[in-house]
GROMACS .gro file of C-alpha atoms in nm:
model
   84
    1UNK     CA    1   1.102  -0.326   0.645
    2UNK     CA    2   1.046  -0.005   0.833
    3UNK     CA    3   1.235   0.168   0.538
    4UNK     CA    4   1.034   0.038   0.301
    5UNK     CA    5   0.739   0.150   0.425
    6UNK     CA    6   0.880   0.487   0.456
    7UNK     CA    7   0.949   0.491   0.094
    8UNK     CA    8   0.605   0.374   0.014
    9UNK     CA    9   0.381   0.635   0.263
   10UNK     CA   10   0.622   0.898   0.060
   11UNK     CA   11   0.549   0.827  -0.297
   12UNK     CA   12   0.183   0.805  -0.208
   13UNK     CA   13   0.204   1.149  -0.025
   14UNK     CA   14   0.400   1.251  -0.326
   15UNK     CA   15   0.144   1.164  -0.586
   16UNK     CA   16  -0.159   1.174  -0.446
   17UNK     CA   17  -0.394   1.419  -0.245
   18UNK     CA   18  -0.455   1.249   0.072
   19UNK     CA   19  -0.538   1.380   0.424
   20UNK     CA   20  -0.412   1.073   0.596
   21UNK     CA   21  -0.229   0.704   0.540
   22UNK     CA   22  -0.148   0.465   0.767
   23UNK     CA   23   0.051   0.128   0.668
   24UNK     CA   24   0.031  -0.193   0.881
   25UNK     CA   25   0.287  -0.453   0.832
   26UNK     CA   26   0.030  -0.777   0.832
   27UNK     CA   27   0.317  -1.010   0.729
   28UNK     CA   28   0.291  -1.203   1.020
   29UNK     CA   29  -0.057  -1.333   0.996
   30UNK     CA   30   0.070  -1.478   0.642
   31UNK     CA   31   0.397  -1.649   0.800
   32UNK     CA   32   0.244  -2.011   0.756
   33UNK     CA   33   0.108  -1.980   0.403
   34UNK     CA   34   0.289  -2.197   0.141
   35UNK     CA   35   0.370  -1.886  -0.114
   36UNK     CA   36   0.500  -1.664   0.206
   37UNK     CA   37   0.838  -1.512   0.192
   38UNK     CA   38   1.009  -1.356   0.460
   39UNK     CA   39   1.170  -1.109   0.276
   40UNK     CA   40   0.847  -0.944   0.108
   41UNK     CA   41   0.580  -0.767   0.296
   42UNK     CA   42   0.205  -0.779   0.334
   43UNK     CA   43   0.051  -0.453   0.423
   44UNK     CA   44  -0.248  -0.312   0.490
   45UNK     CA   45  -0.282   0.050   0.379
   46UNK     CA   46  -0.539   0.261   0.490
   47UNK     CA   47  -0.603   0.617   0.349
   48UNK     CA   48  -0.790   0.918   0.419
   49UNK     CA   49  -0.855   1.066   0.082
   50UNK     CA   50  -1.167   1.296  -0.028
   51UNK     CA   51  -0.975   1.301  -0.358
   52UNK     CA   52  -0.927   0.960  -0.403
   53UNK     CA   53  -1.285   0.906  -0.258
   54UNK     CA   54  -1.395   1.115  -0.496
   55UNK     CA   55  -1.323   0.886  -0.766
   56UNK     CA   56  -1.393   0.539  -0.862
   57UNK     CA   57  -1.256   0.302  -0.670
   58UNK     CA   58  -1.067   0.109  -0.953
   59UNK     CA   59  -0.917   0.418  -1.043
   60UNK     CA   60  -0.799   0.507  -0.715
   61UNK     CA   61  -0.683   0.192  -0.664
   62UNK     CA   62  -0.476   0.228  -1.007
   63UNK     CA   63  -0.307   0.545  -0.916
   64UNK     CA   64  -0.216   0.414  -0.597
   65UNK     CA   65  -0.061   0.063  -0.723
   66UNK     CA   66   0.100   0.274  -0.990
   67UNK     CA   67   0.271   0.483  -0.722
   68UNK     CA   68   0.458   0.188  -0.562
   69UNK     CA   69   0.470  -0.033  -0.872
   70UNK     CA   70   0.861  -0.055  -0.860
   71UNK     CA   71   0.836  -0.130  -0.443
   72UNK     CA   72   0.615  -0.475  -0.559
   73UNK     CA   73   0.943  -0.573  -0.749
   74UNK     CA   74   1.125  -0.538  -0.458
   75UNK     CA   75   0.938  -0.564  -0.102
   76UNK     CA   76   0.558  -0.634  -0.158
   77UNK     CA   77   0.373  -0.921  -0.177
   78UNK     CA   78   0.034  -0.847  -0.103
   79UNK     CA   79  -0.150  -0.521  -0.068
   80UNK     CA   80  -0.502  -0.470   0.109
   81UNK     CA   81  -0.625  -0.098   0.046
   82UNK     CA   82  -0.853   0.054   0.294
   83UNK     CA   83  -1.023   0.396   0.139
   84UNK     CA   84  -1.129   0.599   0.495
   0.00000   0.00000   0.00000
């Protein structure tokens, strides 16, 4: 999990102008709901971005899925996007 997370804080960093990300692992508030599964994550991400606030929010919201599109084949199953 914690290498996962890694990978997606980089390819954001990577691709994007931001000042600031942080990535919570909110999994476990999801633990009893009937599509849940243990191996994919929930996460919260919340970044400081004048770039991306800059923007409209659907588009920012499109470069940043597009960053980690492979990692939502793999390890993500939900995604909540804070813009600070």
């Amino acid at each position: 999990k914690v290498k996962l997370i890694k990978k997606i804080e980089e390819k954001i960093k990577n691709k994007i102008k931001i000042e600031d990300i942080n990535i919570i692992d909110n999994s476990k508030a999801h633990a009893t709901h009937k599509s849940f599964e243990k191996d994919k994550l929930h996460l919260i991400l919340e970044i400081k971005s004048e770039y991306l606030n800059s923007i409209k929010r659907i588009e920012a919201e499109r470069m940043i899925m597009s960053s980690i599109k492979d990692e939502f084949k793999s390890g993500i199953h939900a995604l909540e996007i804070k813009l600070k």
